[in-house]
Coordinates of C-alpha atoms in Angstrom, one line a residue:
A18 CA -0.3 71.1 -17.6
S19 CA 2.6 69.3 -15.6
L20 CA 0.2 67.4 -14.0
L21 CA -1.8 66.2 -16.9
I22 CA 1.2 65.0 -18.1
S23 CA 2.0 63.2 -15.3
I24 CA -1.2 61.3 -15.0
P25 CA -1.0 59.1 -17.6
I26 CA 2.7 58.4 -17.1
A27 CA 1.8 57.4 -13.4
V28 CA -0.8 55.3 -15.2
I29 CA 1.3 53.6 -17.6
V30 CA 3.9 53.0 -14.5
V31 CA 1.4 51.2 -12.4
L32 CA -0.2 49.0 -15.6
I33 CA 3.3 47.9 -16.1
S34 CA 3.9 47.0 -12.7
G35 CA 0.7 45.3 -12.5
I36 CA 1.3 43.4 -15.5
I37 CA 5.2 42.6 -14.0
Y38 CA 3.5 41.3 -10.8
S39 CA 0.7 39.3 -12.9
L40 CA 3.8 37.0 -14.5
Q41 CA 5.1 36.9 -11.3
I42 CA 2.2 35.0 -10.0
Q43 CA 1.8 32.8 -13.3
N44 CA 5.4 32.1 -12.9
E45 CA 5.1 31.1 -9.5
K46 CA 1.9 28.8 -10.2
T47 CA 3.4 27.0 -13.2
I48 CA 6.5 26.6 -11.1
N49 CA 4.3 25.1 -8.2
K50 CA 2.1 23.0 -10.5
N51 CA 5.4 21.6 -11.9
L52 CA 6.7 20.9 -8.4
Q53 CA 3.6 19.0 -7.3
K54 CA 3.4 16.7 -10.5
D55 CA 6.9 16.4 -10.0
F56 CA 6.8 15.4 -6.4
T57 CA 3.5 13.2 -7.3
T58 CA 5.5 11.1 -9.8
L59 CA 8.2 10.4 -7.4
V60 CA 5.8 9.3 -4.7
Y61 CA 4.4 7.0 -7.7
K62 CA 7.9 5.3 -8.2
Q63 CA 8.8 4.9 -4.8
M64 CA 5.3 3.4 -3.9
A65 CA 5.5 0.9 -6.8
L66 CA 8.6 0.0 -6.3
N67 CA 8.1 -0.7 -2.5
L68 CA 5.6 -2.8 -3.5
S69 CA 7.2 -4.4 -6.0
S70 CA 9.9 -5.6 -3.8
I71 CA 7.3 -7.5 -1.7
T72 CA 6.7 -9.6 -4.8
S73 CA 10.2 -10.3 -5.3
D74 CA 10.4 -11.6 -1.9
L75 CA 7.1 -13.5 -2.1
M76 CA 8.6 -15.2 -5.2
I77 CA 12.0 -15.9 -3.5
L78 CA 10.3 -17.8 -0.8
S79 CA 8.0 -19.6 -3.2
E80 CA 10.8 -20.9 -5.4
S81 CA 12.9 -22.1 -2.0
Q82 CA 14.6 -25.5 -3.3
T83 CA 13.7 -26.3 0.6
L84 CA 10.4 -26.6 0.0
Q85 CA 10.7 -28.7 -2.9
N86 CA 12.8 -30.9 -1.0
Y87 CA 9.9 -30.7 1.5
F88 CA 7.6 -31.7 -1.0
S89 CA 9.4 -34.4 -2.6
S90 CA 10.1 -35.9 0.8
K91 CA 7.8 -34.9 4.0
E92 CA 11.1 -35.2 6.1
K93 CA 11.0 -32.7 9.1
M94 CA 14.9 -31.8 8.2
Y95 CA 13.3 -30.0 5.7
L96 CA 10.2 -28.2 7.2
K97 CA 13.0 -27.0 9.8
Q98 CA 15.0 -25.3 7.4
I99 CA 11.8 -23.8 6.0
M100 CA 11.0 -22.4 9.5
K101 CA 14.7 -21.0 9.9
E102 CA 14.5 -19.3 6.2
Y103 CA 11.3 -17.8 7.5
L104 CA 12.6 -16.8 10.5
V105 CA 15.6 -15.4 9.6
F106 CA 13.6 -13.3 6.6
S107 CA 11.5 -11.9 8.9
Q108 CA 14.9 -10.9 11.4
R109 CA 16.3 -9.1 8.4
K110 CA 13.7 -7.6 6.1
R111 CA 11.4 -6.3 9.3
L112 CA 8.4 -5.7 7.1
Y113 CA 6.2 -8.4 7.5
D114 CA 3.9 -9.3 10.4
Q115 CA 3.5 -13.0 9.6
I116 CA 5.5 -14.8 6.8
R117 CA 3.4 -18.5 6.1
Y118 CA 3.4 -21.5 3.9
L119 CA 0.0 -23.3 4.0
D120 CA -0.7 -26.6 2.4
N121 CA -3.6 -27.3 -0.3
Q122 CA -6.5 -27.5 2.5
G123 CA -5.5 -24.1 4.2
K124 CA -3.6 -25.5 7.1
E125 CA -0.4 -23.6 8.5
I126 CA 2.8 -25.7 8.1
V127 CA 5.1 -22.9 9.0
R128 CA 4.5 -19.6 10.5
V129 CA 6.6 -17.2 11.7
N130 CA 5.2 -13.8 13.6
F131 CA 7.3 -10.7 13.5
N132 CA 6.2 -10.3 17.0
S133 CA 6.9 -6.8 17.3
G134 CA 10.6 -7.0 16.2
N135 CA 11.3 -10.0 18.1
P136 CA 10.3 -12.8 15.6
D137 CA 9.6 -16.3 16.1
I138 CA 8.4 -20.1 15.1
I139 CA 4.8 -20.5 15.9
D140 CA 4.5 -24.0 17.3
D141 CA 2.5 -26.8 16.1
T142 CA -0.5 -26.5 18.2
Q143 CA -0.7 -23.0 17.4
L144 CA -1.3 -23.6 13.9
Q145 CA -4.3 -22.9 12.2
N146 CA -6.6 -24.2 9.2
K147 CA -7.5 -20.8 7.3
G148 CA -9.4 -22.9 4.7
K149 CA -12.4 -20.5 4.8
R150 CA -10.6 -17.5 4.8
Y151 CA -11.0 -15.3 1.5
Y152 CA -7.0 -14.6 1.3
F153 CA -6.7 -18.5 1.0
K154 CA -9.7 -19.4 -1.3
D155 CA -8.1 -16.4 -3.2
T156 CA -4.8 -17.3 -3.7
V157 CA -5.2 -21.1 -3.9
K158 CA -6.8 -20.7 -7.5
L159 CA -4.2 -19.0 -9.2
G160 CA -1.7 -20.2 -11.5
K161 CA 2.1 -20.1 -11.1
G162 CA 3.7 -16.7 -10.9
E163 CA 0.2 -14.8 -10.5
I164 CA -0.2 -12.9 -7.3
F165 CA -3.0 -12.0 -4.8
V166 CA -3.0 -8.7 -3.0
S167 CA -5.7 -8.1 -0.2
P168 CA -7.2 -4.2 0.4
F169 CA -4.9 -2.3 2.1
D170 CA -7.0 -2.1 5.7
L171 CA -6.5 -2.7 9.8
N172 CA -5.8 -6.2 11.0
I173 CA -8.6 -7.8 12.7
E174 CA -8.2 -10.0 15.8
N175 CA -11.0 -12.1 17.4
G176 CA -13.2 -10.6 15.1
K177 CA -12.3 -6.7 16.2
I178 CA -10.0 -4.2 14.8
E179 CA -6.6 -4.5 17.1
T180 CA -5.1 -1.7 19.1
P181 CA -3.1 0.1 17.7
L182 CA -3.9 0.2 14.9
K183 CA -2.2 -2.5 12.6
P184 CA -2.3 -1.5 8.8
M185 CA -1.6 -4.3 6.9
I186 CA -1.8 -5.7 3.2
R187 CA -1.7 -9.5 2.5
F188 CA 0.6 -10.8 -0.6
G189 CA 0.2 -14.8 -1.4
T190 CA 0.7 -17.0 -4.6
P191 CA 0.7 -20.5 -4.8
V192 CA 3.2 -22.9 -5.0
F193 CA 3.9 -26.0 -6.9
D194 CA 5.9 -29.2 -6.7
N195 CA 8.0 -30.7 -9.7
N196 CA 5.0 -32.6 -11.0
G197 CA 2.9 -29.2 -11.2
K198 CA 0.7 -30.0 -8.3
N199 CA -0.9 -27.3 -6.4
R200 CA 0.5 -27.8 -2.9
G201 CA -0.7 -24.6 -1.3
I202 CA 0.5 -21.0 -1.0
V203 CA 3.0 -18.6 0.6
L204 CA 1.4 -15.4 2.5
L205 CA 3.1 -12.2 3.3
N206 CA 1.2 -10.2 5.8
Y207 CA 3.0 -6.5 5.0
L208 CA 3.0 -4.1 7.9
G209 CA 1.6 -1.6 5.8
E210 CA 2.7 1.1 8.3
N211 CA 6.1 1.2 6.5
L212 CA 4.3 2.3 3.6
I213 CA 2.5 5.3 5.3
T214 CA 5.7 6.1 7.2
N215 CA 7.8 6.4 3.6
L216 CA 5.3 8.4 2.5
K217 CA 5.3 10.7 5.5
Q218 CA 9.1 10.9 4.8
L219 CA 9.1 12.0 1.1
N220 CA 6.2 14.4 2.3
E221 CA 9.0 16.4 4.9
G222 CA 9.8 20.1 4.0
R223 CA 7.0 20.6 1.6
I224 CA 4.6 22.7 1.8
S225 CA 1.9 20.6 0.1
R226 CA 0.2 18.2 1.9
V227 CA 0.0 14.4 0.4
M228 CA -2.9 12.1 0.8
L229 CA -3.5 8.3 0.3
L230 CA -6.9 7.2 -0.9
N231 CA -8.2 3.8 -1.4
S232 CA -10.2 3.1 -4.6
D233 CA -13.5 4.2 -2.9
G234 CA -12.1 7.3 -2.1
F235 CA -11.5 6.7 1.8
W236 CA -8.2 8.4 3.4
I237 CA -5.4 5.8 4.2
K238 CA -3.2 9.0 5.2
G239 CA -5.1 12.1 5.3
L240 CA -5.1 15.7 6.3
D241 CA -7.0 14.7 9.3
K242 CA -5.9 11.5 11.5
E243 CA -9.4 11.3 12.8
K244 CA -10.7 10.5 8.9
E245 CA -8.4 8.0 8.1
W246 CA -9.6 4.0 7.8
G247 CA -13.2 5.1 7.6
F248 CA -14.4 2.2 5.8
M249 CA -13.6 -0.3 8.8
Y250 CA -16.5 1.7 10.6
D251 CA -19.9 1.3 10.1
N252 CA -20.6 4.9 11.7
R253 CA -17.7 6.6 9.5
K254 CA -18.8 6.0 5.9
D255 CA -18.7 9.3 5.1
D256 CA -15.1 10.3 5.7
R257 CA -14.2 10.1 2.3
F258 CA -12.5 12.1 0.2
G259 CA -15.4 12.5 -2.5
V260 CA -17.9 13.6 0.3
Y261 CA -15.6 16.7 1.0
F262 CA -14.1 16.8 -2.4
P263 CA -16.7 15.9 -4.9
V264 CA -15.8 17.6 -8.3
I265 CA -11.9 16.6 -7.2
W266 CA -12.8 13.0 -6.7
Q267 CA -14.6 12.8 -9.9
Q268 CA -11.9 13.4 -11.9
I269 CA -9.3 11.7 -9.9
K270 CA -11.5 8.1 -11.3
E271 CA -11.6 9.7 -14.5
N272 CA -8.2 10.1 -14.6
N273 CA -5.0 8.3 -13.8
S274 CA -2.9 11.2 -13.8
F275 CA -4.8 14.6 -12.9
Q276 CA -3.9 18.5 -11.6
M277 CA -6.5 20.8 -11.1
E278 CA -6.7 23.9 -9.0
N279 CA -9.7 25.8 -7.2
K280 CA -10.8 27.6 -4.8
E281 CA -9.9 25.1 -2.4
G282 CA -6.4 24.7 -3.5
L283 CA -4.1 22.7 -6.4
F284 CA -4.7 19.0 -6.4
T285 CA -2.6 16.9 -8.1
S286 CA -3.2 13.0 -8.4
M287 CA -1.8 9.8 -9.7
T288 CA -3.4 6.4 -9.5
I289 CA -1.1 3.6 -9.0
Y290 CA -1.4 0.2 -10.5
P291 CA 1.7 -1.8 -9.1
F292 CA 2.2 -5.0 -11.1
K293 CA -0.5 -4.9 -13.2
E294 CA 0.8 -7.6 -14.9
S295 CA 0.7 -10.2 -12.4
L296 CA -1.6 -9.0 -9.8
K297 CA -5.3 -10.7 -9.3
S298 CA -6.9 -8.6 -7.2
S299 CA -9.2 -9.9 -3.7
T300 CA -12.8 -10.8 -4.5

């Protein structure tokens, strides 16, 4: 008789234990989901802040009084001052591969190269005309205060991808004299590795893995380094997030903020639109 009584008691104990364990698992999942959402929001805000600071730099350079003095006088003393300003800017910021002022025909008037941490002013004989390049054409036709931003891609030199890889984003804005006449553009070649490094630092010590995708789903920062920058190579068009995670990618495209758990894991995403107000994207 005692055996018959003890069996249901044992079953009840097992059921209660199972319920408690299940509640603990659910609680842990909820905590994990909230942690991922908080972290994704943190990354979003940090990246938006970084990118917005670049636009501030761009506006500071484009609104330079020295530049206006040069427009009104064409004196070389002002041109030399602009060169010095760009050189100091490059030295202090350490964010830009090139800082340039191009006239309204696309000719480089001032260019400072970062030169791997040893910035230098490029001599007149090495300045080029960039009038046919997409970034000049796109930027020069913008209005005052509007910003051109190129795709986030790899730098190309002499028709080939530069090695070691140099991630790059170009930021440009037109410049006008005091009479409102377009006098060309100011252009910043932002070293995109800074953005990627910042992303890695934010993710250090976390169990979750962070990825950065472009609008076509190609990895800029991925789980596998070999699959990054697939859009830059003719033979790697399938190195895309959507090929490996099609259901998740469809949801990411349809939702600016999104979270979903499936057999492959817990995915949390946010789509970044820094400076929506003034951004004019590349053609």
